[in-house]
Amino acid sequence: MSKTNELIGAAMEALAREDQAAFDSAAAFLADRDDADRVLVEVVTRAISGLWRNGWQPADVVRIAARRLTDWHGRTAADLIAWEMRAYAPATVDERWRDQLAGLEAAVWWKGGYLAARQARDGAGRLVTVSGVLELLGLLTGLPRLETLSPPPGAARRTVQPRSHAVSEKTFARVRALLAKAESTTYEAEAETFTSAAQSLMAKYSIDAAMLDAQPGGGEAPAGIRVGIDAPYEQPKAVLLHLIAEANRCRVIWSKELGFATVLGFWADLSWVEVLFTSLLVQAQTALVNSGTKKHGTGRSRNKTFRQSFLSAFASRIGERLAEATAAAISQESASRGTDLVRVLAPREQEVEQAVERMFPNLVSHAVRTSWDREGWAAGSTAADQASLGARDRQRLSP
């Protein structure tokens, strides 16, 4: 083993022992070595390759780096992921990975050594840059195995997509554009119109997907995505995601310590769950900000309990509205199509449950206690009643 590798190993051991002095010493010696840039990037690249085999995806790695360390570590993770991905032919990279890489803006933007380029871009000292990359390496090498949701790079194969998935990107692009307009306008009636149009598109697409899968040659299987659950107030946010997913025949498994939830379901429903969750979080945050600050009679702030209760009530009431809208939409579409959609959709729900059991055989559910504020709960319920889910009729939610 080279001296540079020995120093990297010593830094990792120091991190594991939480021995800052030993870590700083190893990092300082490493920063002085001419081959540090090349060897350190090679070691991090191997660690990233190992994470792909352990079920991690690009967005997961960047999220955990920013969550447990800093935004700088998240950006560095994205850079080194882009470097590692050069090893794979485009045809062997799953399209979901390509979408994540594009969303992360992961690219090899530097020429020559990465540490020198990163140092120059940040205007930082070499020791600071080396120490930061070592901290990232320490995090990456200690991450647990995750459930595999898609083929790792190098193993994916270009195939003909199921018919229900083939048109999804165009449909969802239109849905996202409409919801973006709904979130940006200051006029409630205009927002309602945009969201109603988005809901109508998703209702038709979701049902059409189920009908196509019910025909010979359909056969789309349940899939999974990971959705970030960010602090603060993760618990009510996770509940909101769960209730949105439940209304759309999906299941949520929350990994609180990792900062994300895994959502299992069919693609039409998964994409709608993610889009609606993002939109409702924006609406909830706007309503929360507008509610102002809260204090006890003694003058002491009670913002934390108020906001926790607000978001909990918001999630609870949204869940009720979604369940009601789902039942109404299924009834209406069944009548208009002359088909009992309950019977069409039931097998899909059963397939999702079976996928959960296969992927999470040791899943244990448990309640989480939260603090409570009466005014916050009432305000959250009111905000949920006013939140835009679509037209206030049976077309509001895709079944």
XYZ file of C-alpha atoms in Angstrom:
399
model
C 0.000 0.000 0.000
C 1.333 3.463 -0.902
C 2.004 6.144 1.687
C -0.943 8.144 0.311
C -3.319 5.217 0.796
C -1.969 4.732 4.308
C -2.749 8.354 5.129
C -6.271 8.021 3.751
C -6.756 4.898 5.867
C -5.426 6.709 8.943
C -7.852 9.580 8.341
C -10.760 7.139 8.073
C -9.753 5.417 11.308
C -9.513 8.800 13.041
C -13.003 9.724 11.845
C -14.361 6.432 13.147
C -12.788 7.133 16.553
C -13.907 10.766 16.414
C -10.267 11.720 16.980
C -10.092 15.186 15.421
C -6.399 15.701 16.152
C -5.400 12.467 14.414
C -7.684 13.265 11.474
C -6.228 16.753 11.073
C -2.697 15.312 11.176
C -3.400 12.696 8.496
C -5.180 15.280 6.316
C -2.259 17.706 6.622
C 0.301 15.084 5.559
C -1.986 13.972 2.725
C -2.420 17.544 1.471
C 1.352 17.795 0.978
C 1.592 14.737 -1.271
C 1.795 15.182 -5.036
C -0.355 12.126 -5.766
C -3.091 13.013 -3.222
C -5.471 14.377 -5.852
C -5.385 11.290 -8.056
C -5.433 8.665 -5.291
C -8.097 10.326 -3.153
C -10.455 10.745 -6.113
C -9.869 7.089 -7.065
C -10.760 5.941 -3.533
C -13.917 8.061 -3.421
C -14.896 6.815 -6.880
C -14.600 3.189 -5.716
C -16.738 3.992 -2.679
C -19.420 5.491 -4.938
C -19.351 2.404 -7.181
C -19.896 0.268 -4.087
C -22.913 2.342 -3.092
C -24.581 1.653 -6.459
C -24.254 -2.078 -5.763
C -25.807 -1.485 -2.333
C -28.994 0.093 -3.656
C -28.074 3.792 -3.472
C -28.905 6.205 -6.279
C -27.287 9.564 -7.163
C -29.950 11.729 -5.503
C -29.741 9.606 -2.338
C -25.979 10.110 -2.051
C -26.086 13.870 -2.592
C -29.006 14.223 -0.157
C -27.309 12.303 2.652
C -24.021 14.190 2.124
C -25.740 17.559 2.434
C -27.919 16.371 5.335
C -25.201 14.831 7.505
C -22.344 17.115 6.512
C -22.815 20.367 4.547
C -24.076 21.662 1.215
C -20.430 21.797 0.107
C -20.158 18.050 0.653
C -23.359 17.571 -1.333
C -21.948 19.529 -4.278
C -18.683 17.622 -4.068
C -20.586 14.325 -4.020
C -22.417 15.381 -7.194
C -19.105 16.221 -8.871
C -17.504 12.898 -8.010
C -20.636 10.987 -8.987
C -20.377 12.603 -12.429
C -16.724 11.514 -12.557
C -17.616 7.924 -11.602
C -20.466 7.746 -14.142
C -18.033 8.225 -17.038
C -17.261 4.513 -16.779
C -20.678 3.423 -18.099
C -22.062 3.366 -21.608
C -25.234 5.519 -21.799
C -27.280 2.519 -22.904
C -26.480 0.740 -19.622
C -27.669 3.581 -17.363
C -31.298 3.512 -16.233
C -33.333 6.506 -17.401
C -34.270 7.317 -13.795
C -30.557 7.699 -13.024
C -30.110 9.983 -16.014
C -33.009 12.124 -14.775
C -31.448 12.355 -11.309
C -28.041 13.303 -12.692
C -29.651 16.040 -14.777
C -31.589 17.299 -11.764
C -28.417 17.384 -9.674
C -26.557 19.157 -12.488
C -23.823 16.572 -11.984
C -21.089 17.176 -14.536
C -17.324 16.964 -14.918
C -16.697 20.708 -15.116
C -12.980 20.651 -14.278
C -9.807 19.863 -16.189
C -6.797 18.281 -14.541
C -6.928 17.375 -10.857
C -10.251 17.689 -9.056
C -8.884 18.853 -5.694
C -6.996 21.724 -7.314
C -10.040 22.725 -9.364
C -12.352 22.516 -6.343
C -9.910 24.532 -4.281
C -9.699 27.235 -6.965
C -13.483 27.416 -7.389
C -14.066 27.749 -3.631
C -11.127 30.025 -2.959
C -10.179 27.711 -0.108
C -6.901 26.336 1.152
C -5.710 22.907 -0.007
C -5.971 21.433 3.501
C -9.589 22.554 3.783
C -10.430 20.899 0.446
C -8.596 17.662 1.256
C -10.239 17.486 4.687
C -13.676 18.016 3.154
C -13.237 15.201 0.618
C -11.958 12.910 3.379
C -15.049 13.703 5.466
C -17.215 12.832 2.475
C -15.327 9.554 2.014
C -15.836 8.704 5.681
C -19.580 9.205 5.290
C -19.859 7.192 2.060
C -17.966 4.199 3.414
C -20.263 3.956 6.433
C -23.648 4.030 4.708
C -25.994 1.031 5.054
C -27.319 -1.160 2.272
C -30.622 0.004 0.761
C -33.364 -1.797 -1.109
C -32.642 -1.886 -4.854
C -35.228 0.143 -6.765
C -33.609 0.076 -10.215
C -30.643 -1.557 -11.972
C -27.281 -0.007 -11.078
C -25.304 1.663 -13.875
C -23.710 -0.863 -16.169
C -26.530 -3.358 -15.589
C -29.508 -1.535 -17.121
C -30.684 -2.548 -20.565
C -32.684 -0.556 -23.078
C -36.067 -2.218 -23.415
C -39.469 -1.291 -24.790
C -41.294 0.447 -21.956
C -44.764 -0.755 -20.955
C -47.467 1.136 -22.796
C -48.720 2.785 -19.616
C -45.228 4.205 -18.987
C -44.304 5.159 -22.537
C -46.325 8.415 -22.605
C -45.801 9.380 -18.967
C -43.021 11.943 -19.382
C -45.055 14.146 -21.706
C -48.096 13.936 -19.454
C -46.182 14.652 -16.274
C -44.327 17.549 -17.870
C -47.691 19.166 -18.605
C -48.895 18.429 -15.062
C -45.795 19.964 -13.487
C -46.075 23.049 -15.674
C -49.691 23.576 -14.641
C -48.928 23.122 -10.934
C -45.990 25.530 -11.204
C -48.391 28.159 -12.520
C -50.845 27.368 -9.711
C -48.124 27.866 -7.086
C -46.817 31.103 -8.573
C -50.076 32.994 -9.070
C -51.490 35.227 -6.338
C -55.074 34.722 -7.525
C -56.908 31.814 -5.898
C -59.355 31.322 -8.773
C -56.519 31.181 -11.298
C -54.573 28.708 -9.166
C -57.697 26.562 -8.889
C -58.081 26.549 -12.671
C -54.475 25.478 -13.258
C -54.604 22.758 -10.592
C -57.977 21.512 -11.835
C -56.525 21.116 -15.328
C -53.538 19.223 -13.913
C -55.840 16.983 -11.888
C -57.967 16.168 -14.908
C -54.874 15.152 -16.874
C -53.654 12.891 -14.086
C -57.070 11.340 -13.494
C -57.307 10.271 -17.118
C -53.713 9.093 -17.290
C -53.887 7.059 -14.089
C -57.056 5.259 -15.131
C -55.807 4.690 -18.678
C -52.619 3.172 -17.268
C -54.614 0.765 -15.104
C -56.845 -0.196 -18.017
C -53.854 -0.846 -20.292
C -52.164 -3.013 -17.687
C -55.353 -5.024 -17.306
C -55.163 -5.983 -21.008
C -52.961 -8.761 -22.419
C -49.447 -7.421 -22.924
C -49.809 -4.754 -20.216
C -48.026 -6.162 -17.246
C -46.267 -3.164 -15.672
C -44.861 -4.134 -12.269
C -44.792 -1.966 -9.132
C -41.747 0.278 -8.839
C -40.270 2.589 -6.234
C -38.915 6.090 -5.749
C -37.270 7.871 -2.825
C -38.601 11.229 -1.670
C -36.623 13.498 0.633
C -38.203 14.423 3.977
C -36.364 17.501 5.168
C -36.114 19.091 8.600
C -37.735 20.747 10.383
C -40.985 18.975 11.248
C -40.166 15.762 9.397
C -42.862 13.723 11.128
C -45.923 15.666 9.863
C -44.302 15.941 6.430
C -43.869 12.156 6.369
C -47.517 11.757 7.409
C -48.585 14.079 4.581
C -46.633 11.982 2.072
C -48.145 8.787 3.509
C -51.708 10.079 3.159
C -51.134 11.335 -0.389
C -49.637 7.967 -1.323
C -52.412 6.009 0.359
C -55.055 7.902 -1.624
C -53.214 6.956 -4.813
C -52.706 3.258 -4.057
C -49.044 3.637 -3.069
C -47.198 2.725 0.125
C -44.632 4.780 2.042
C -41.770 3.450 4.165
C -40.046 6.295 6.023
C -36.320 6.036 6.798
C -36.127 8.953 9.212
C -32.441 8.590 10.008
C -31.570 8.753 6.302
C -33.849 11.695 5.524
C -36.062 10.054 2.911
C -39.102 7.869 2.380
C -39.404 5.032 -0.117
C -42.687 5.120 -2.046
C -43.823 1.949 -3.807
C -46.545 1.832 -6.426
C -47.176 1.982 -10.167
C -45.469 4.664 -12.231
C -48.557 6.744 -13.000
C -49.413 6.927 -9.313
C -45.818 7.354 -8.077
C -45.207 10.359 -10.265
C -48.450 12.006 -9.203
C -47.695 11.372 -5.511
C -44.314 13.083 -5.830
C -45.701 16.062 -7.744
C -48.669 16.550 -5.410
C -46.520 16.197 -2.281
C -44.169 18.925 -3.525
C -47.049 21.222 -4.452
C -48.875 20.786 -1.145
C -45.671 21.392 0.830
C -45.319 24.724 -0.969
C -48.926 25.614 -0.164
C -48.562 24.537 3.475
C -45.359 26.539 3.894
C -46.964 29.627 2.407
C -49.953 29.347 4.733
C -47.644 28.727 7.691
C -45.578 31.831 6.988
C -48.736 33.892 6.639
C -49.896 32.714 10.075
C -47.097 34.760 11.700
C -45.293 34.129 14.998
C -47.017 32.780 18.103
C -46.322 33.384 21.776
C -47.576 32.146 25.118
C -49.257 34.554 27.512
C -45.895 34.906 29.233
C -44.351 36.155 25.994
C -42.348 32.970 25.419
C -42.392 31.743 21.824
C -44.542 28.737 20.988
C -43.723 28.738 17.279
C -42.391 25.169 17.349
C -45.507 23.541 18.819
C -47.782 25.761 16.735
C -46.056 24.828 13.481
C -45.845 21.145 14.382
C -49.577 21.118 15.120
C -50.326 23.206 12.037
C -48.571 20.763 9.716
C -50.018 17.722 11.485
C -53.542 19.092 11.092
C -52.821 20.076 7.495
C -51.698 16.519 6.713
C -54.678 14.956 8.496
C -57.248 17.098 6.733
C -55.555 16.697 3.330
C -55.723 12.931 3.842
C -59.463 13.125 4.438
C -60.011 15.287 1.351
C -57.905 13.011 -0.827
C -59.718 9.879 0.341
C -63.092 11.460 -0.348
C -61.999 12.758 -3.751
C -60.525 9.394 -4.713
C -63.743 7.521 -3.937
C -65.807 10.067 -5.865
C -63.491 10.014 -8.885
C -63.496 6.215 -9.104
C -67.293 6.196 -8.954
C -67.629 8.809 -11.687
C -65.091 7.227 -14.025
C -66.627 3.794 -13.511
C -69.996 5.149 -14.583
C -68.653 7.025 -17.609
C -66.576 4.063 -18.831
C -69.121 1.394 -17.991
C -66.462 -0.493 -16.062
C -66.129 -1.307 -12.381
C -62.801 0.390 -11.739
C -62.713 -0.896 -8.177
C -62.231 -4.389 -9.579
C -59.605 -3.110 -12.056
C -57.634 -1.230 -9.389
C -57.853 -3.807 -6.579
C -55.271 -6.205 -8.092
C -52.839 -3.294 -8.499
C -53.170 -2.421 -4.814
C -52.530 -6.060 -3.945
C -49.415 -6.117 -6.136
C -48.085 -3.037 -4.336
C -48.658 -4.685 -0.945
C -46.811 -7.770 -2.132
C -43.919 -5.600 -3.348
C -43.705 -3.992 0.097
C -43.598 -7.412 1.767
C -40.845 -8.615 -0.571
C -38.710 -5.507 -0.258
C -39.274 -4.784 3.439
C -39.924 -8.188 5.069
C -39.093 -6.891 8.552
C -41.104 -3.697 8.358
C -42.382 -2.519 11.738
C -44.805 0.395 12.112
C -44.858 2.528 15.219
C -46.467 5.759 16.371
C -44.434 8.895 16.946
C -45.397 11.393 19.612
C -45.436 15.071 18.710
C -46.105 18.262 20.646
C -49.549 19.831 20.137
C -50.955 23.365 19.900
C -54.728 23.966 19.636
C -54.460 27.113 17.506
C -51.884 25.503 15.253
C -54.136 22.484 14.668
C -57.116 24.683 13.824
C -55.048 26.860 11.492
C -53.584 23.814 9.756
C -57.015 22.302 9.221
C -58.245 25.555 7.717
C -55.220 25.767 5.430
C -55.816 22.185 4.292
C -59.431 22.999 3.471
C -58.211 25.899 1.346
C -55.334 24.015 -0.302
C -55.666 23.513 -4.026
C -56.236 19.903 -5.024
C -58.118 20.688 -8.209
C -61.710 21.544 -9.038
C -64.059 21.244 -6.080
C -65.946 18.352 -7.593
C -65.425 14.688 -8.335
C -62.591 15.447 -10.736
C -60.235 16.638 -7.981
C -58.056 13.585 -7.585
C -56.903 10.857 -9.910
C -58.214 7.496 -8.684
